[in-house]
PDB file of C-alpha atoms and ligand atoms in Angstrom:
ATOM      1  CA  UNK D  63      70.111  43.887 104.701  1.00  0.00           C
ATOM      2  CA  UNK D  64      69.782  46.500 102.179  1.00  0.00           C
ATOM      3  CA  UNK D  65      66.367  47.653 101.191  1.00  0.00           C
ATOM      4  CA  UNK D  66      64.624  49.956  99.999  1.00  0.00           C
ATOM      5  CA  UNK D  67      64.796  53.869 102.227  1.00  0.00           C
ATOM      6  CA  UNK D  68      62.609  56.028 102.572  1.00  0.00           C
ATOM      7  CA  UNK D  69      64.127  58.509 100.092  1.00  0.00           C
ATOM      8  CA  UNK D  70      64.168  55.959  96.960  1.00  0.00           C
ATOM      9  CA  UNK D  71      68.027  54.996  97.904  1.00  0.00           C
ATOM     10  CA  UNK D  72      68.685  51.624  99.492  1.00  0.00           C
ATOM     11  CA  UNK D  73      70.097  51.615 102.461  1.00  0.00           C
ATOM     12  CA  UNK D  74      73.785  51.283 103.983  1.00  0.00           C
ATOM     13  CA  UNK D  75      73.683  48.994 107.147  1.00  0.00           C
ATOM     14  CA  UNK D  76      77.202  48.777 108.279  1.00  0.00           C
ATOM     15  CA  UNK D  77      78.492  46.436 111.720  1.00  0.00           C
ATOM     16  CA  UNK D  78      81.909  47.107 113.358  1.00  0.00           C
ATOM     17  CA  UNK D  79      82.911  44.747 116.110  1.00  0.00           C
ATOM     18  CA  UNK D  80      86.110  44.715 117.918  1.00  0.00           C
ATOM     19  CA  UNK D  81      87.856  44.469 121.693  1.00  0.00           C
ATOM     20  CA  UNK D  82      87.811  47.274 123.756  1.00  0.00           C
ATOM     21  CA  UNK D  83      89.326  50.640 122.751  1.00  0.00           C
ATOM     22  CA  UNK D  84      90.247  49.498 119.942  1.00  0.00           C
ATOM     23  CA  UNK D  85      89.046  52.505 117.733  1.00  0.00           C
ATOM     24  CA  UNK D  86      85.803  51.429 116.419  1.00  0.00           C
ATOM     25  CA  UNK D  87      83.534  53.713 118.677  1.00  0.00           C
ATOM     26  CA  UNK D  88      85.496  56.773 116.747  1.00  0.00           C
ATOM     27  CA  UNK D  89      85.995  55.532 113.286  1.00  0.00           C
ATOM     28  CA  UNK D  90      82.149  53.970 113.606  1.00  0.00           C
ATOM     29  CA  UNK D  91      81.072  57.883 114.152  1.00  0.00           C
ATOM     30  CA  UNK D  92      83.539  59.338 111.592  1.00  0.00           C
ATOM     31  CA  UNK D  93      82.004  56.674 108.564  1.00  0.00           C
ATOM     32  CA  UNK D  94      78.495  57.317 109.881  1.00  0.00           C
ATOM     33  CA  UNK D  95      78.829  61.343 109.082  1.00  0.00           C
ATOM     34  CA  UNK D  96      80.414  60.711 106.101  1.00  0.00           C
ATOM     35  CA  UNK D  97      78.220  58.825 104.227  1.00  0.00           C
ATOM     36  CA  UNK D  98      75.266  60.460 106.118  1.00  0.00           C
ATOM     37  CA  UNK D  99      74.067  57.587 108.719  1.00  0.00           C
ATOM     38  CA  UNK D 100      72.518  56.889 112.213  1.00  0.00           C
ATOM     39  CA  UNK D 101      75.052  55.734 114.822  1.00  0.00           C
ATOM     40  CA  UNK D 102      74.006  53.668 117.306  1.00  0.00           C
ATOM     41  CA  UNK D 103      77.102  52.654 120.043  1.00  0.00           C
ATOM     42  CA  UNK D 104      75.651  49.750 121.079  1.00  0.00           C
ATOM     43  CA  UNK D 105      78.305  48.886 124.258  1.00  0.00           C
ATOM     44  CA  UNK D 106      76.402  52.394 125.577  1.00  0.00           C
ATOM     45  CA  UNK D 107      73.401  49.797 126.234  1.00  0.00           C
ATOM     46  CA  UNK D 108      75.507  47.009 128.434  1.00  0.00           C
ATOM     47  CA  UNK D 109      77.245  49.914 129.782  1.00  0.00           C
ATOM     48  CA  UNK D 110      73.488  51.615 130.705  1.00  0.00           C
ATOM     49  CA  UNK D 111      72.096  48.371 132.047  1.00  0.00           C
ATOM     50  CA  UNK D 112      75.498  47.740 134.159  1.00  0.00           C
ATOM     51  CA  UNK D 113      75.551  51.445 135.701  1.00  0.00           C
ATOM     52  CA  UNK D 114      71.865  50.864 136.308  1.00  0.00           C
ATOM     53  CA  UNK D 115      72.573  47.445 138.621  1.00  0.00           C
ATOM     54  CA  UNK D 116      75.527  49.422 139.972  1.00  0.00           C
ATOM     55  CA  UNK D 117      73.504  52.419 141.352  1.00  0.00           C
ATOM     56  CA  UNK D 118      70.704  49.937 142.528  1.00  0.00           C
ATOM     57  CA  UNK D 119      73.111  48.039 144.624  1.00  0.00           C
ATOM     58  CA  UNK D 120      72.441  45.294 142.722  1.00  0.00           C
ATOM     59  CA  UNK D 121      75.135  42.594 141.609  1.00  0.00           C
ATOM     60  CA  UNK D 122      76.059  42.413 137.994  1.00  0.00           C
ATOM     61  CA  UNK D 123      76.478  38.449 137.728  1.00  0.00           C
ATOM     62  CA  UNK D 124      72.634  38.268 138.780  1.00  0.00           C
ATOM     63  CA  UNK D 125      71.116  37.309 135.555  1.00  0.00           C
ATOM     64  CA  UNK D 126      67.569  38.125 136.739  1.00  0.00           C
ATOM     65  CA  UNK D 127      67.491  40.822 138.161  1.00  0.00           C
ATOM     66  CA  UNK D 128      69.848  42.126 135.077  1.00  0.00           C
ATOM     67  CA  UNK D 129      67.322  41.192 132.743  1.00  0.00           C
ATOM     68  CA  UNK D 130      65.035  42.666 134.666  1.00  0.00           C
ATOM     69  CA  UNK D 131      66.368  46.151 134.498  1.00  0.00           C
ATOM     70  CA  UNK D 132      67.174  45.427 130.313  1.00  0.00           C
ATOM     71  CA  UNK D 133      64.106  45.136 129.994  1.00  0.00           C
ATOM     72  CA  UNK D 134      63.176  47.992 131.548  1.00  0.00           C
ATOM     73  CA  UNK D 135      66.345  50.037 130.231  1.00  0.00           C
ATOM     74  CA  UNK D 136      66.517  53.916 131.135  1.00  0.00           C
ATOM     75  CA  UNK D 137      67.664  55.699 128.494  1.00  0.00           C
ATOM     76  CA  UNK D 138      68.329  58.550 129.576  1.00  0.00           C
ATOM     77  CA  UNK D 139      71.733  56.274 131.215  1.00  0.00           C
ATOM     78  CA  UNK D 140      72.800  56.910 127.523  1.00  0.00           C
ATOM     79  CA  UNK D 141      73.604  60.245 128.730  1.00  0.00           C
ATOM     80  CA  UNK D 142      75.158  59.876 132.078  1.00  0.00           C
ATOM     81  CA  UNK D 143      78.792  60.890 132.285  1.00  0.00           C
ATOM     82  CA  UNK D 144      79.678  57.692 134.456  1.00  0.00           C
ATOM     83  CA  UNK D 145      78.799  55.235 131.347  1.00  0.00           C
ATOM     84  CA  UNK D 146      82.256  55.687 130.002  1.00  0.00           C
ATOM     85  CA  UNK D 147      84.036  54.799 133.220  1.00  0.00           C
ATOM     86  CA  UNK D 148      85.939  51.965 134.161  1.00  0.00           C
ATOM     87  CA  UNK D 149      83.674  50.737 137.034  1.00  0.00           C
ATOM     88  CA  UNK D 150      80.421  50.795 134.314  1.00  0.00           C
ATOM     89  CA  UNK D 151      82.878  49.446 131.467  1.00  0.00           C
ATOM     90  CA  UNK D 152      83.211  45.813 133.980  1.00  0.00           C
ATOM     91  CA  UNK D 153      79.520  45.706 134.889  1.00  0.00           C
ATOM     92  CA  UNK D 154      78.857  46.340 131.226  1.00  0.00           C
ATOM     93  CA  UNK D 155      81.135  43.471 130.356  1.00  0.00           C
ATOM     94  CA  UNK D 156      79.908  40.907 133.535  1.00  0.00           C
ATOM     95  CA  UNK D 157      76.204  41.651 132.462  1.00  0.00           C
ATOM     96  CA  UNK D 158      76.664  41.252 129.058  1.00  0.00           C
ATOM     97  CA  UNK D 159      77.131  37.597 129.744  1.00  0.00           C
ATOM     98  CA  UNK D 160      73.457  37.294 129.985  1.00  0.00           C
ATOM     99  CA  UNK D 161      71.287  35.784 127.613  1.00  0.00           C
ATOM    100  CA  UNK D 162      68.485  37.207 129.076  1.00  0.00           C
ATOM    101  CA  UNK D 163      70.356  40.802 129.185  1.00  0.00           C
ATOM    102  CA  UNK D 164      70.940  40.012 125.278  1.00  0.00           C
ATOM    103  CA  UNK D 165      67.427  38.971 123.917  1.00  0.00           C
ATOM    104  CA  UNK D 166      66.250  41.886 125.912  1.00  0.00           C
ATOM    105  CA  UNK D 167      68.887  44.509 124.049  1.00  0.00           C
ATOM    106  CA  UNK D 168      68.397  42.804 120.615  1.00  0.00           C
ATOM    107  CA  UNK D 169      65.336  44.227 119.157  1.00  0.00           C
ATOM    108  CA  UNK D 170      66.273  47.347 120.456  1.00  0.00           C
ATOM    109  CA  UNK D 171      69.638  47.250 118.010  1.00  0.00           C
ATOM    110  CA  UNK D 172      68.041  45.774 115.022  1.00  0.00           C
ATOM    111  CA  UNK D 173      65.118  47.750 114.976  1.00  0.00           C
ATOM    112  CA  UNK D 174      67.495  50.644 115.094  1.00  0.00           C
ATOM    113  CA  UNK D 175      69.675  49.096 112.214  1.00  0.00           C
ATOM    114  CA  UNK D 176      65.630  49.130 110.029  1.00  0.00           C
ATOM    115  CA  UNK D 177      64.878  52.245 110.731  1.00  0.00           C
ATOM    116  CA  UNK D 178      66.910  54.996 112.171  1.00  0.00           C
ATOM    117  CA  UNK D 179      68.914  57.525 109.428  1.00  0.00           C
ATOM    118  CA  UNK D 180      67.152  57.394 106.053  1.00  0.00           C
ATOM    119  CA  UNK D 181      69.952  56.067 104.503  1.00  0.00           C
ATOM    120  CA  UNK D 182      70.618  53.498 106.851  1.00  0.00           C
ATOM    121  CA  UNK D 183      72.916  52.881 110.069  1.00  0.00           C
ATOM    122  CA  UNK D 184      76.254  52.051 111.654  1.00  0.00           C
ATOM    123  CA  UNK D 185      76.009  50.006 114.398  1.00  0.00           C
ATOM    124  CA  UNK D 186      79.174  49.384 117.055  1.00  0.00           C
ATOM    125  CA  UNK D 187      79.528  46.780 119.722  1.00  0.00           C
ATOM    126  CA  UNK D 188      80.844  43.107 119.812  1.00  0.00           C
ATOM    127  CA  UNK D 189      78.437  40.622 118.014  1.00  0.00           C
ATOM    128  CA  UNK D 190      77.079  43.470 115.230  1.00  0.00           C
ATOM    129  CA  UNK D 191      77.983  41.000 112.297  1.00  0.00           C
ATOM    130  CA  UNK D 192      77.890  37.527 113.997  1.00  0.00           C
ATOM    131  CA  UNK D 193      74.618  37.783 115.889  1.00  0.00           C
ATOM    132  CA  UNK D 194      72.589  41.665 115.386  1.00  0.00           C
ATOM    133  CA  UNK D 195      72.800  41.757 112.237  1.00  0.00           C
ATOM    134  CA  UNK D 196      74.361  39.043 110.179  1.00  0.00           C
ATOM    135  CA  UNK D 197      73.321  40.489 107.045  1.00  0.00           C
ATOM    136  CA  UNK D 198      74.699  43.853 107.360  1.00  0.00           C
ATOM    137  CA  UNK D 199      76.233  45.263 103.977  1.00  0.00           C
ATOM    138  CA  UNK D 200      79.805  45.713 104.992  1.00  0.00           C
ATOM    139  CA  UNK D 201      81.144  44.079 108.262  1.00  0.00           C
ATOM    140  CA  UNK D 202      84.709  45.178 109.892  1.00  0.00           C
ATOM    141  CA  UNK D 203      86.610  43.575 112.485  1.00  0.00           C
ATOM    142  CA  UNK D 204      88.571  46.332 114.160  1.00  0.00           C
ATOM    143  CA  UNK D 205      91.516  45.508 116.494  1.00  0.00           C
ATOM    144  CA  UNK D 206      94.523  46.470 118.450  1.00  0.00           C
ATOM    145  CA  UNK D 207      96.923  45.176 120.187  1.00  0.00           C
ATOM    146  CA  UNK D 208      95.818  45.340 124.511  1.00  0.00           C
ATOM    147  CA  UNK D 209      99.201  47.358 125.089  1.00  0.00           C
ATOM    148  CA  UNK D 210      97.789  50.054 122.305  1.00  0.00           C
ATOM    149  CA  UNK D 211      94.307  49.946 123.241  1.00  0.00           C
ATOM    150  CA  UNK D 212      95.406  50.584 127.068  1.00  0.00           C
ATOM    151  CA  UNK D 213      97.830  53.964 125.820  1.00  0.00           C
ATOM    152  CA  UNK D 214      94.032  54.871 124.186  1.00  0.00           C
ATOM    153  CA  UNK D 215      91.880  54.150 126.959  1.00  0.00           C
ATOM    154  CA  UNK D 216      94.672  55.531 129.481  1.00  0.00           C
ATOM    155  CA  UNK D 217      94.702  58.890 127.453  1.00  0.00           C
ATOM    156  CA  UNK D 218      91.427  59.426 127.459  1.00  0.00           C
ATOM    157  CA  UNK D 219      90.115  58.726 130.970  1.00  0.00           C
ATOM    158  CA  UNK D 220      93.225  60.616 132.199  1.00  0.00           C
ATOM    159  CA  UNK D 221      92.145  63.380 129.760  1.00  0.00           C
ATOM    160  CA  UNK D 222      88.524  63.166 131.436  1.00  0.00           C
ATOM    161  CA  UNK D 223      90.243  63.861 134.747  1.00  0.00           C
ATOM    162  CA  UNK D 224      90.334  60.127 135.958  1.00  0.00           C
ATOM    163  CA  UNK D 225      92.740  58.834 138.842  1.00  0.00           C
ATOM    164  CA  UNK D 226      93.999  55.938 137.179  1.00  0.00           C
ATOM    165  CA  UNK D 227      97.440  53.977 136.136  1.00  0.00           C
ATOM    166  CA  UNK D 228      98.749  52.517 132.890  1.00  0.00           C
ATOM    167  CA  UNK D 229      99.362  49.005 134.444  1.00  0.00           C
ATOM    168  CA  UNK D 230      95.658  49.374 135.557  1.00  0.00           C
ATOM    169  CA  UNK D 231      94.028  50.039 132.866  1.00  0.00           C
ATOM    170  CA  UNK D 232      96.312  47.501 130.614  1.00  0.00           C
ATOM    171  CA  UNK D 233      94.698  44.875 133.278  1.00  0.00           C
ATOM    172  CA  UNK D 234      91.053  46.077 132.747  1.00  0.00           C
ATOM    173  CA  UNK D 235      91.403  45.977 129.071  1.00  0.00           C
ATOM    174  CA  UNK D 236      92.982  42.106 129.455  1.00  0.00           C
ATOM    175  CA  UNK D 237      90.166  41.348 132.047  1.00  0.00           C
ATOM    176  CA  UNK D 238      87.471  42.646 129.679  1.00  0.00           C
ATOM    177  CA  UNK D 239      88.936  40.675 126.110  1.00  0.00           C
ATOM    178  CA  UNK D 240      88.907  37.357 128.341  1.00  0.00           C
ATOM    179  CA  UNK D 241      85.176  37.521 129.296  1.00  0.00           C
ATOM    180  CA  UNK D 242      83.745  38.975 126.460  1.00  0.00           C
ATOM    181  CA  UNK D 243      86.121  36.427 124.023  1.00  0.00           C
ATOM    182  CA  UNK D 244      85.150  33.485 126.363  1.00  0.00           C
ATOM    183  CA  UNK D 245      81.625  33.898 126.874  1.00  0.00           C
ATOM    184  CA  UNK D 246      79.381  31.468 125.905  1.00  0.00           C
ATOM    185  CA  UNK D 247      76.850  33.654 124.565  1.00  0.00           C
ATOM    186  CA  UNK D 248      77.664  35.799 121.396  1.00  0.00           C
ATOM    187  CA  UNK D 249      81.448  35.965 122.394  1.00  0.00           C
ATOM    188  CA  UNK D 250      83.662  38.476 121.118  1.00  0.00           C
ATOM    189  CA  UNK D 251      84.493  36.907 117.322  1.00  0.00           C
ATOM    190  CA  UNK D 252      84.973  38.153 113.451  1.00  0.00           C
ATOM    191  CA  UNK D 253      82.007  37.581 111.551  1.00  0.00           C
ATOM    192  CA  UNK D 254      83.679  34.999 108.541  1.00  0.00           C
ATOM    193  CA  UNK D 255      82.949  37.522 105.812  1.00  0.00           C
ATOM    194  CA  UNK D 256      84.270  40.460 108.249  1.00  0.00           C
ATOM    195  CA  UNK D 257      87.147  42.778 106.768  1.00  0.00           C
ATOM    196  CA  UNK D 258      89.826  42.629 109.329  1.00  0.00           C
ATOM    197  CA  UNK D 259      91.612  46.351 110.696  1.00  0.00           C
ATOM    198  CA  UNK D 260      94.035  46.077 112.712  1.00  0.00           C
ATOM    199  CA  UNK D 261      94.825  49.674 114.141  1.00  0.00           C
ATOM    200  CA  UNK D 262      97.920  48.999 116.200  1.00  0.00           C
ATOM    201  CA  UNK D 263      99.965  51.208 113.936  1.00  0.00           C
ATOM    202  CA  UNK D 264      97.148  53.263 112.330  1.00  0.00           C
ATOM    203  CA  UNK D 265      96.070  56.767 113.568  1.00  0.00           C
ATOM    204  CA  UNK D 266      92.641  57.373 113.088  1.00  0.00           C
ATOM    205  CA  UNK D 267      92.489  58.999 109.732  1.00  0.00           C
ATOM    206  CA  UNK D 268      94.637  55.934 108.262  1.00  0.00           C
ATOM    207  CA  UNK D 269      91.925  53.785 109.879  1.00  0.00           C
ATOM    208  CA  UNK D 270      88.870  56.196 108.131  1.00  0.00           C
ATOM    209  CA  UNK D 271      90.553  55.767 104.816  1.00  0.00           C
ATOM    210  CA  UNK D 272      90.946  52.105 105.127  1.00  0.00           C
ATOM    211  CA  UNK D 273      87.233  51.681 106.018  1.00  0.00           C
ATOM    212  CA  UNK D 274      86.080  53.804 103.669  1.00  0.00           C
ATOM    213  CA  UNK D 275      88.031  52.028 100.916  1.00  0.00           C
ATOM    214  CA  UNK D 276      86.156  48.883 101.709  1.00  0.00           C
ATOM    215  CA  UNK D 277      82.889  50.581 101.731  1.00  0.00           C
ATOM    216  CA  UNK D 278      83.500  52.551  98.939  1.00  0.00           C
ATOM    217  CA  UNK D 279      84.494  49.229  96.872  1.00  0.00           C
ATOM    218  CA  UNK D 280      81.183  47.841  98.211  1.00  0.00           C
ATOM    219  CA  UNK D 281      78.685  50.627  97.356  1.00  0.00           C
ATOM    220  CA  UNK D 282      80.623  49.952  93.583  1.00  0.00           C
ATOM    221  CA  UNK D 283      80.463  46.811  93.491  1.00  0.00           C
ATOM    222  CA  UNK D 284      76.654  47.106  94.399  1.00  0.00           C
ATOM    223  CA  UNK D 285      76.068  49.617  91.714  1.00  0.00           C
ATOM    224  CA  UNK D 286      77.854  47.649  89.346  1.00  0.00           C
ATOM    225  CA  UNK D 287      75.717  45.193  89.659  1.00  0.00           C
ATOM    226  CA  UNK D 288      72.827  46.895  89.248  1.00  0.00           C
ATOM    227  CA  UNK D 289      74.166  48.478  86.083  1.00  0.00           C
ATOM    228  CA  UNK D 290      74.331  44.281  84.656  1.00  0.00           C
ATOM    229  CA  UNK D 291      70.893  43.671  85.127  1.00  0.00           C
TER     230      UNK D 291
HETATM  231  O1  LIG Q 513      82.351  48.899 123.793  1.00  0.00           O
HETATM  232  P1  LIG Q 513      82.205  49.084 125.304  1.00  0.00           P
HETATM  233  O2  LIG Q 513      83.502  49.068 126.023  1.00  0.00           O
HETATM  234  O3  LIG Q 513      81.402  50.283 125.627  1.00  0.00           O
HETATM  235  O4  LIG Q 513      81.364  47.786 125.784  1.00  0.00           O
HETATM  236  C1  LIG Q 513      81.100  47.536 127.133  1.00  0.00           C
HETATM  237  C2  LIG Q 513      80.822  46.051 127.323  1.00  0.00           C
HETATM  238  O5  LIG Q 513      79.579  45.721 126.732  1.00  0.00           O
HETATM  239  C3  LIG Q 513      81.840  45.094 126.715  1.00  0.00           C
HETATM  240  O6  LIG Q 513      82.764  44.611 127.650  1.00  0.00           O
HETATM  241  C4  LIG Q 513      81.021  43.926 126.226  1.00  0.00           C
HETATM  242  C5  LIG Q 513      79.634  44.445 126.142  1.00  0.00           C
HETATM  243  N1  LIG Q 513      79.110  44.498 124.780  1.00  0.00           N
HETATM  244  C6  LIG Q 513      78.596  43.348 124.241  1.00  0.00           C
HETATM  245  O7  LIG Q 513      78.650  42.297 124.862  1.00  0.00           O
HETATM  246  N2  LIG Q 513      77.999  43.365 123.012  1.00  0.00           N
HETATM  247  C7  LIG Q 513      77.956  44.501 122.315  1.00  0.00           C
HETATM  248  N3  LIG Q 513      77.367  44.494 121.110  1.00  0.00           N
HETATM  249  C8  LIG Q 513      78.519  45.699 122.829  1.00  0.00           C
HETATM  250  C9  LIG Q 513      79.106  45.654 124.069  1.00  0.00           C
END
């Protein structure tokens, strides 16, 4: 994946994949600012075309009419305050199960991964390293526990002013790992040369200086190399 950017460097392409809440939508930010990258949260896009079937009283599990409206995807849902609720989080995950929905959202994410950032891009979501972009430099696995990843979500809906429970969003979180593990398109898996992080007992500057170790041993490696020949 790296190549040549437009500023002589080659670029970084980096894919983090995990469950829900399980970090990497924070940590993926925090590594793209430090090593000066685009960020591209790719869940905002199942999340955009879900909210989008939701406010057209449409039904999430209809594939055609949700590839429909992924194909015709309205960005400016990337903005809208009810993407990060629970309610767009499930439509997210039931039209995400698509293949249409997919092929529709997959140019988008690797043409993003080519060109966005001059030094390249770090791209979130669930099947960055398997499927998106299977050649991407450095590929993490991030993961959590569901009890710890519920506290996290929990916190910060609550913190956004959401009416929810504990219990209930500790049942969303279960509900959403089942479908997007079992899924027969692009399910929910580490990429086989994916660095595993789990961040059940991590804060999120352990979790920064973890990733950045293995990126940091990468971008040596890779200039080592270079050095050889
Ligand atoms: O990361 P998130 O909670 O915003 O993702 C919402 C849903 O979108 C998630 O349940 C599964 C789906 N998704 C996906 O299938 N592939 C991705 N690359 C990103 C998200």
């Amino acid at each position: 994946m790296s190549k040549e950017s437009t500023h002589g460097g080659e670029r970084l392409v980096i894919a983090i994949d995990g469950p829900a809440a399980a970090g990497k939508g924070t940590l993926a930010r925090r590594l793209a600012k430090h090593y000066g990258l685009a960020f591209l949260d790719t869940g905002a896009l199942y999340r955009a075309v879900g909210l989008a079937m939701l406010r057209a009283g449409l039904d999430p599990d209809d594939a055609e009419a949700a590839e429909k409206v992924a194909r015709d995807l309205d960005l400016s849902l990337l903005d809208d305050p009810a993407l990060r609720g629970i309610k767009a989080g499930e439509a997210a995950s039931k039209v995400a199960r698509h293949p249409g929905v997919r092929k529709a959202l997959l140019r988008f994410q690797r043409d993003f991964a080519a060109h966005a950032g001059e030094r390249g891009a770090v791209l979130d979501g669930r099947d960055i390293g398997t499927v998106v972009l299977p050649d991407a430099d450095v590929k993490l696995f991030v993961t959590a526990s569901p009890e710890v990843r519920a506290k996290r979500r929990f916190e910060e809906l609550r913190g956004l002013g959401r009416d929810v429970t504990f219990d209930e969003v500790l049942a969303a979180v279960r509900e959403r790992d089942e479908r997007d593990m079992n899924r027969t398109e692009a399910p929910l898996r580490p990429a086989a040369d994916a660095h595993l992080l789990d961040t059940s007992e991590l804060d999120i500057c352990a979790a920064f200086r973890a990733a950045r170790e293995i990126i940091d041993a990468h971008l040596k490696a890779k200039a080592g190399g270079r050095a050889c020949t």
